[in-house]
N, CA and C atoms as an extended XYZ file, in Angstrom:
360
Properties=species:S:1:pos:R:3:atomname:S:1:resname:S:1:resid:I:1 pbc="F F F"
N        78.142       32.900       63.996 N   MET     1
C        77.693       32.516       62.584 CA  MET     1
C        78.578       31.768       61.807 C   MET     1
N        78.025       31.803       60.624 N   LYS     2
C        79.143       31.580       59.809 CA  LYS     2
C        77.838       31.577       58.088 C   LYS     2
N        78.596       32.320       57.404 N   PHE     3
C        77.220       32.483       55.695 CA  PHE     3
C        78.749       32.214       54.993 C   PHE     3
N        78.263       31.905       54.024 N   ASP     4
C        79.360       31.716       52.711 CA  ASP     4
C        78.222       32.116       51.505 C   ASP     4
N        79.049       33.188       50.910 N   CYS     5
C        78.531       33.781       49.824 CA  CYS     5
C        78.998       32.697       48.379 C   CYS     5
N        79.200       31.912       48.637 N   GLY     6
C        79.867       31.337       46.996 CA  GLY     6
C        81.175       30.741       47.064 C   GLY     6
N        82.040       31.355       47.965 N   SER     7
C        83.694       31.386       47.370 CA  SER     7
C        84.489       31.301       48.393 C   SER     7
N        83.792       31.315       49.777 N   GLY     8
C        84.438       31.004       51.082 CA  GLY     8
C        84.035       31.083       52.313 C   GLY     8
N        83.691       30.934       53.426 N   ILE     9
C        82.836       31.149       54.710 CA  ILE     9
C        83.603       32.483       55.570 C   ILE     9
N        82.793       32.619       56.104 N   GLY    10
C        82.601       33.964       56.726 CA  GLY    10
C        82.412       33.336       58.060 C   GLY    10
N        82.579       33.613       59.310 N   VAL    11
C        83.019       33.491       60.102 CA  VAL    11
C        82.680       34.411       61.316 C   VAL    11
N        81.679       35.148       62.543 N   VAL    12
C        81.416       35.827       63.461 CA  VAL    12
C        81.586       35.270       64.534 C   VAL    12
N        82.114       35.567       65.625 N   ARG    13
C        81.660       34.762       66.961 CA  ARG    13
C        81.804       35.705       68.152 C   ARG    13
N        81.171       35.338       68.709 N   SER    14
C        81.003       36.373       70.138 CA  SER    14
C        81.677       35.949       71.122 C   SER    14
N        82.548       36.475       72.357 N   ASP    15
C        82.740       36.128       73.069 CA  ASP    15
C        81.895       36.366       74.640 C   ASP    15
N        80.733       36.834       74.037 N   GLU    16
C        79.625       37.112       74.987 CA  GLU    16
C        79.361       35.103       75.315 C   GLU    16
N        78.747       35.187       76.998 N   THR    17
C        77.814       34.361       77.092 CA  THR    17
C        76.544       33.798       76.922 C   THR    17
N        76.078       32.931       76.292 N   ILE    18
C        74.463       32.737       76.081 CA  ILE    18
C        74.048       32.236       77.536 C   ILE    18
N        72.765       33.169       77.818 N   LEU    19
C        72.334       33.134       79.345 CA  LEU    19
C        71.528       31.424       79.206 C   LEU    19
N        71.726       30.794       79.649 N   LEU    20
C        71.350       29.440       79.860 CA  LEU    20
C        69.896       29.635       80.750 C   LEU    20
N        68.255       28.993       80.260 N   ASN    21
C        66.811       29.189       80.361 CA  ASN    21
C        66.672       30.508       80.809 C   ASN    21
N        67.713       31.164       79.639 N   GLN    22
C        66.787       32.866       79.703 CA  GLN    22
C        66.564       32.858       78.423 C   GLN    22
N        65.549       33.846       77.717 N   TRP    23
C        65.694       34.236       76.430 CA  TRP    23
C        67.214       35.205       76.059 C   TRP    23
N        67.304       34.800       74.881 N   ASN    24
C        68.918       35.605       74.544 CA  ASN    24
C        68.366       36.557       73.044 C   ASN    24
N        68.978       37.425       73.076 N   HIS    25
C        68.369       38.251       71.971 CA  HIS    25
C        69.329       38.309       71.315 C   HIS    25
N        69.568       37.733       69.634 N   VAL    26
C        70.929       38.227       69.061 CA  VAL    26
C        70.817       38.640       67.871 C   VAL    26
N        71.249       39.486       67.127 N   THR    27
C        71.060       40.532       66.269 CA  THR    27
C        72.209       40.173       64.664 C   THR    27
N        72.259       39.844       63.551 N   LEU    28
C        73.012       39.750       62.758 CA  LEU    28
C        72.661       40.655       61.761 C   LEU    28
N        73.325       41.354       60.917 N   TYR    29
C        73.543       42.245       59.921 CA  TYR    29
C        74.589       41.150       59.225 C   TYR    29
N        74.084       41.324       57.585 N   ARG    30
C        75.476       41.234       56.280 CA  ARG    30
C        74.618       41.968       55.136 C   ARG    30
N        75.880       42.758       55.029 N   HIS    31
C        75.915       43.249       53.629 CA  HIS    31
C        76.929       42.578       52.306 C   HIS    31
N        76.603       42.291       52.026 N   ARG    32
C        77.950       41.747       50.815 CA  ARG    32
C        78.693       40.964       51.367 C   ARG    32
N        80.012       41.145       51.830 N   TRP    33
C        81.304       40.182       52.332 CA  TRP    33
C        81.442       40.193       53.775 C   TRP    33
N        80.243       42.200       54.467 N   ASP    34
C        80.600       41.533       55.648 CA  ASP    34
C        79.129       41.669       56.214 C   ASP    34
N        79.354       40.853       57.622 N   ALA    35
C        79.181       40.610       59.033 CA  ALA    35
C        79.362       41.333       59.772 C   ALA    35
N        77.583       41.588       61.140 N   TRP    36
C        78.786       41.556       62.505 CA  TRP    36
C        77.376       40.781       63.351 C   TRP    36
N        77.690       40.792       64.241 N   LEU    37
C        76.645       39.993       65.375 CA  LEU    37
C        76.861       40.752       66.278 C   LEU    37
N        75.684       40.779       67.290 N   GLN    38
C        75.471       41.268       68.253 CA  GLN    38
C        74.510       40.188       69.192 C   GLN    38
N        74.956       39.820       70.736 N   LEU    39
C        74.275       39.310       71.559 CA  LEU    39
C        74.176       40.200       72.913 C   LEU    39
N        72.865       39.843       72.939 N   ASN    40
C        72.093       40.934       74.026 CA  ASN    40
C        72.835       41.518       74.671 C   ASN    40
N        72.574       42.599       73.130 N   ASN    41
C        73.366       43.789       73.444 CA  ASN    41
C        74.458       44.385       73.813 C   ASN    41
N        75.551       43.192       73.529 N   GLY    42
C        76.990       43.677       73.715 CA  GLY    42
C        77.155       44.368       72.581 C   GLY    42
N        78.870       43.508       72.591 N   LYS    43
C        79.605       44.746       71.541 CA  LYS    43
C        79.363       44.060       69.858 C   LYS    43
N        79.340       45.006       69.303 N   HIS    44
C        79.317       44.601       67.697 CA  HIS    44
C        80.747       43.914       67.734 C   HIS    44
N        80.577       42.440       67.398 N   ILE    45
C        81.900       41.858       66.662 CA  ILE    45
C        81.574       41.631       64.597 C   ILE    45
N        82.191       42.158       64.489 N   GLN    46
C        82.568       42.085       62.908 CA  GLN    46
C        83.373       40.888       61.981 C   GLN    46
N        82.927       40.248       60.763 N   GLY    47
C        83.683       39.466       60.204 CA  GLY    47
C        83.154       40.032       59.131 C   GLY    47
N        84.062       38.714       57.795 N   ARG    48
C        84.129       38.789       56.142 CA  ARG    48
C        83.903       37.886       55.804 C   ARG    48
N        83.405       37.677       54.416 N   SER    49
C        83.395       36.269       54.447 CA  SER    49
C        84.948       36.825       53.172 C   SER    49
N        84.677       35.399       52.243 N   LYS    50
C        86.433       35.502       51.710 CA  LYS    50
C        85.644       35.188       50.067 C   LYS    50
N        86.438       35.079       49.506 N   GLY    51
C        86.278       34.983       48.281 CA  GLY    51
C        85.769       36.525       47.289 C   GLY    51
N        84.785       36.100       46.414 N   LEU    52
C        84.924       37.168       44.799 CA  LEU    52
C        82.980       37.294       45.215 C   LEU    52
N        82.456       36.329       45.315 N   PHE    53
C        80.992       36.463       45.858 CA  PHE    53
C        80.323       37.130       46.967 C   PHE    53
N        79.551       38.352       46.623 N   SER    54
C        78.673       38.647       47.616 CA  SER    54
C        77.350       38.237       47.874 C   SER    54
N        76.853       38.085       47.087 N   ARG    55
C        75.319       37.308       47.253 CA  ARG    55
C        74.810       36.490       48.132 C   ARG    55
N        73.867       36.064       48.635 N   ILE    56
C        73.467       34.854       48.754 CA  ILE    56
C        72.169       34.807       48.073 C   ILE    56
N        71.701       34.146       47.421 N   THR    57
C        70.592       34.003       46.589 CA  THR    57
C        69.575       32.114       47.037 C   THR    57
N        68.445       32.713       47.996 N   PHE    58
C        67.896       31.380       48.012 CA  PHE    58
C        66.736       30.745       46.919 C   PHE    58
N        67.317       29.621       46.065 N   ARG    59
C        66.064       29.259       45.154 CA  ARG    59
C        65.586       27.773       46.008 C   ARG    59
N        66.147       27.729       47.321 N   GLU    60
C        65.124       26.489       48.014 CA  GLU    60
C        64.123       27.558       49.179 C   GLU    60
N        63.291       26.832       50.042 N   PRO    61
C        63.281       27.357       50.918 CA  PRO    61
C        64.656       27.180       52.279 C   PRO    61
N        64.064       28.224       52.931 N   LEU    62
C        65.341       28.356       54.342 CA  LEU    62
C        65.007       27.355       55.184 C   LEU    62
N        65.779       26.894       56.185 N   PHE    63
C        65.381       26.076       57.039 CA  PHE    63
C        66.195       27.048       57.901 C   PHE    63
N        65.370       26.970       59.233 N   ILE    64
C        65.953       27.879       60.673 CA  ILE    64
C        66.505       27.102       61.582 C   ILE    64
N        67.719       26.214       61.985 N   GLY    65
C        67.913       25.446       62.736 CA  GLY    65
C        68.647       23.861       61.937 C   GLY    65
N        68.759       23.988       60.715 N   GLY    66
C        69.035       23.149       60.769 CA  GLY    66
C        69.595       22.964       59.246 C   GLY    66
N        70.222       22.260       58.381 N   PRO    67
C        70.553       22.509       57.024 CA  PRO    67
C        69.476       22.157       56.228 C   PRO    67
N        68.545       21.434       56.280 N   GLY    68
C        67.553       21.449       55.496 CA  GLY    68
C        67.886       20.285       54.333 C   GLY    68
N        67.609       20.569       53.187 N   ASN    69
C        67.605       19.440       51.984 CA  ASN    69
C        68.839       19.874       51.779 C   ASN    69
N        69.572       19.140       51.969 N   THR    70
C        71.175       19.854       51.338 CA  THR    70
C        71.754       18.816       50.828 C   THR    70
N        70.869       18.026       49.917 N   THR    71
C        71.953       17.210       49.189 CA  THR    71
C        72.775       17.736       48.404 C   THR    71
N        74.028       16.909       48.327 N   GLY    72
C        75.111       17.838       47.335 CA  GLY    72
C        75.764       17.947       47.483 C   GLY    72
N        75.375       18.846       48.862 N   LEU    73
C        75.915       20.341       49.420 CA  LEU    73
C        77.226       20.058       50.642 C   LEU    73
N        77.152       18.525       51.261 N   ASP    74
C        77.057       18.418       52.508 CA  ASP    74
C        78.389       18.473       52.627 C   ASP    74
N        79.210       18.214       51.559 N   GLU    75
C        81.160       18.398       51.909 CA  GLU    75
C        81.264       20.452       52.045 C   GLU    75
N        80.067       20.865       51.407 N   LYS    76
C        80.626       22.444       51.403 CA  LYS    76
C        79.727       23.115       53.211 C   LYS    76
N        78.837       22.192       53.245 N   LEU    77
C        78.384       22.698       54.575 CA  LEU    77
C        78.655       22.453       55.581 C   LEU    77
N        79.352       23.573       56.306 N   PRO    78
C        80.002       23.055       57.996 CA  PRO    78
C        78.582       22.898       58.981 C   PRO    78
N        77.837       22.393       58.813 N   VAL    79
C        76.612       22.465       59.150 CA  VAL    79
C        76.152       20.536       59.963 C   VAL    79
N        76.582       20.037       61.372 N   THR    80
C        76.368       19.007       61.267 CA  THR    80
C        75.063       18.225       62.564 C   THR    80
N        74.816       19.482       62.883 N   ARG    81
C        73.665       19.230       63.854 CA  ARG    81
C        72.376       20.769       63.740 C   ARG    81
N        71.256       20.682       63.944 N   GLY    82
C        70.871       21.539       64.196 CA  GLY    82
C        70.616       22.457       65.465 C   GLY    82
N        70.046       23.491       65.547 N   LEU    83
C        69.275       24.565       66.917 CA  LEU    83
C        68.962       23.503       67.778 C   LEU    83
N        69.292       23.778       68.899 N   ARG    84
C        68.748       23.161       70.118 CA  ARG    84
C        68.383       23.771       71.006 C   ARG    84
N        67.151       24.103       71.033 N   GLY    85
C        66.607       25.364       71.802 CA  GLY    85
C        65.435       25.746       71.290 C   GLY    85
N        64.945       27.465       71.005 N   CYS    86
C        63.347       27.763       70.620 CA  CYS    86
C        63.660       28.756       70.100 C   CYS    86
N        63.287       29.174       69.369 N   ILE    87
C        63.158       30.758       68.455 CA  ILE    87
C        61.715       31.094       68.771 C   ILE    87
N        61.680       32.473       69.400 N   ARG    88
C        60.419       33.334       69.281 CA  ARG    88
C        60.166       34.137       68.767 C   ARG    88
N        60.784       35.011       68.662 N   HIS    89
C        61.015       36.170       67.450 CA  HIS    89
C        61.846       36.015       66.099 C   HIS    89
N        61.446       36.185       65.022 N   LEU    90
C        62.595       36.117       64.045 CA  LEU    90
C        61.814       37.040       63.063 C   LEU    90
N        62.881       38.310       62.864 N   GLU    91
C        62.539       39.020       62.108 CA  GLU    91
C        63.789       39.691       61.066 C   GLU    91
N        63.189       39.595       59.651 N   VAL    92
C        64.163       39.415       58.776 CA  VAL    92
C        64.204       40.398       57.708 C   VAL    92
N        64.622       41.878       57.183 N   ASN    93
C        64.645       43.285       56.707 CA  ASN    93
C        63.215       43.433       56.966 C   ASN    93
N        62.691       43.752       57.927 N   ASP    94
C        61.648       44.432       58.755 CA  ASP    94
C        60.146       43.756       58.328 C   ASP    94
N        60.651       42.086       58.438 N   HIS    95
C        59.288       41.401       58.181 CA  HIS    95
C        59.679       40.294       59.116 C   HIS    95
N        58.277       40.311       60.002 N   VAL    96
C        58.382       39.608       61.248 CA  VAL    96
C        57.501       38.512       60.397 C   VAL    96
N        58.275       36.957       60.931 N   TYR    97
C        57.413       35.702       60.082 CA  TYR    97
C        57.127       35.102       61.622 C   TYR    97
N        55.923       34.478       60.694 N   LYS    98
C        55.120       33.865       61.989 CA  LYS    98
C        55.026       32.297       61.645 C   LYS    98
N        55.500       31.561       62.718 N   PHE    99
C        56.179       30.521       62.570 CA  PHE    99
C        54.780       29.310       62.810 C   PHE    99
N        53.326       29.260       62.038 N   ALA   100
C        53.127       28.487       62.525 CA  ALA   100
C        52.908       28.216       60.682 C   ALA   100
N        52.441       26.572       61.051 N   LEU   101
C        52.422       26.193       59.635 CA  LEU   101
C        51.209       26.977       58.826 C   LEU   101
N        51.636       26.765       57.456 N   ASP   102
C        50.186       26.974       56.583 CA  ASP   102
C        48.786       26.549       56.746 C   ASP   102
N        47.815       26.870       57.148 N   PRO   103
C        47.438       28.103       55.882 CA  PRO   103
C        47.781       29.749       57.303 C   PRO   103
N        47.581       29.263       58.471 N   SER   104
C        48.170       30.345       58.836 CA  SER   104
C        48.844       31.458       59.346 C   SER   104
N        50.303       30.128       58.656 N   GLY   105
C        51.579       30.897       59.135 CA  GLY   105
C        52.394       30.757       57.659 C   GLY   105
N        53.560       31.111       57.771 N   GLU   106
C        54.612       30.929       56.616 CA  GLU   106
C        55.587       29.696       56.775 C   GLU   106
N        55.588       28.755       57.807 N   ALA   107
C        55.938       27.665       57.812 CA  ALA   107
C        55.374       26.792       57.336 C   ALA   107
N        56.803       26.081       55.908 N   ILE   108
C        56.067       25.329       54.853 CA  ILE   108
C        55.628       24.007       55.285 C   ILE   108
N        56.774       23.189       56.662 N   LYS   109
C        57.038       21.889       57.487 CA  LYS   109
C        58.050       22.393       58.612 C   LYS   109
N        57.339       21.597       59.561 N   GLY   110
C        58.528       21.756       60.779 CA  GLY   110
C        58.369       20.882       61.710 C   GLY   110
N        59.426       20.573       62.917 N   PHE   111
C        59.259       19.706       63.740 CA  PHE   111
C        59.290       20.189       65.345 C   PHE   111
N        58.562       19.758       65.831 N   GLY   112
C        58.097       20.443       67.421 CA  GLY   112
C        57.699       22.000       67.093 C   GLY   112
N        57.546       22.158       66.542 N   ILE   113
C        56.379       23.770       66.114 CA  ILE   113
C        55.843       23.636       67.117 C   ILE   113
N        55.906       24.536       68.539 N   GLY   114
C        54.223       24.310       68.861 CA  GLY   114
C        54.536       25.788       70.298 C   GLY   114
N        54.124       25.618       71.732 N   THR   115
C        54.294       26.666       72.443 CA  THR   115
C        55.332       26.050       73.286 C   THR   115
N        56.058       26.482       73.766 N   PHE   116
C        57.717       26.511       74.779 CA  PHE   116
C        56.649       26.604       75.895 C   PHE   116
N        56.710       25.951       76.505 N   LEU   117
C        56.585       25.949       77.720 CA  LEU   117
C        57.786       26.081       78.815 C   LEU   117
N        57.939       27.165       79.908 N   TYR   118
C        59.107       26.974       80.508 CA  TYR   118
C        59.173       27.546       81.968 C   TYR   118
N        60.360       26.795       82.515 N   ARG   119
C        59.967       27.807       84.345 CA  ARG   119
C        61.649       27.835       84.518 C   ARG   119
N        61.282       29.095       85.321 N   PHE   120
C        62.779       29.653       85.612 CA  PHE   120
C        62.972       29.383       87.584 C   PHE   120
């Protein structure tokens, strides 16, 4: 996980292995400069961002899986490609997000949003 409150990037990386062709459970927590990450109920990995700023304010829509519209921020954001995979469940601050496009859901726009069919 990479995060930047405006004055320096914080990186938290797990040593746990992502399970291919299976659902993985990722828990992220951030409060001010501190963050932790847990993959598939493994150990908590802690990290901290740099600098004086401790808050992240979203004035634009939040893009999940990619950088979204980052005009003017390309040199500051270390994102070169988006998520390759599926998100089945997203919960932030006790709010479960509905991925369907408006009006039935909370997505403003998306690419490839639909039912994920898989076999094991």
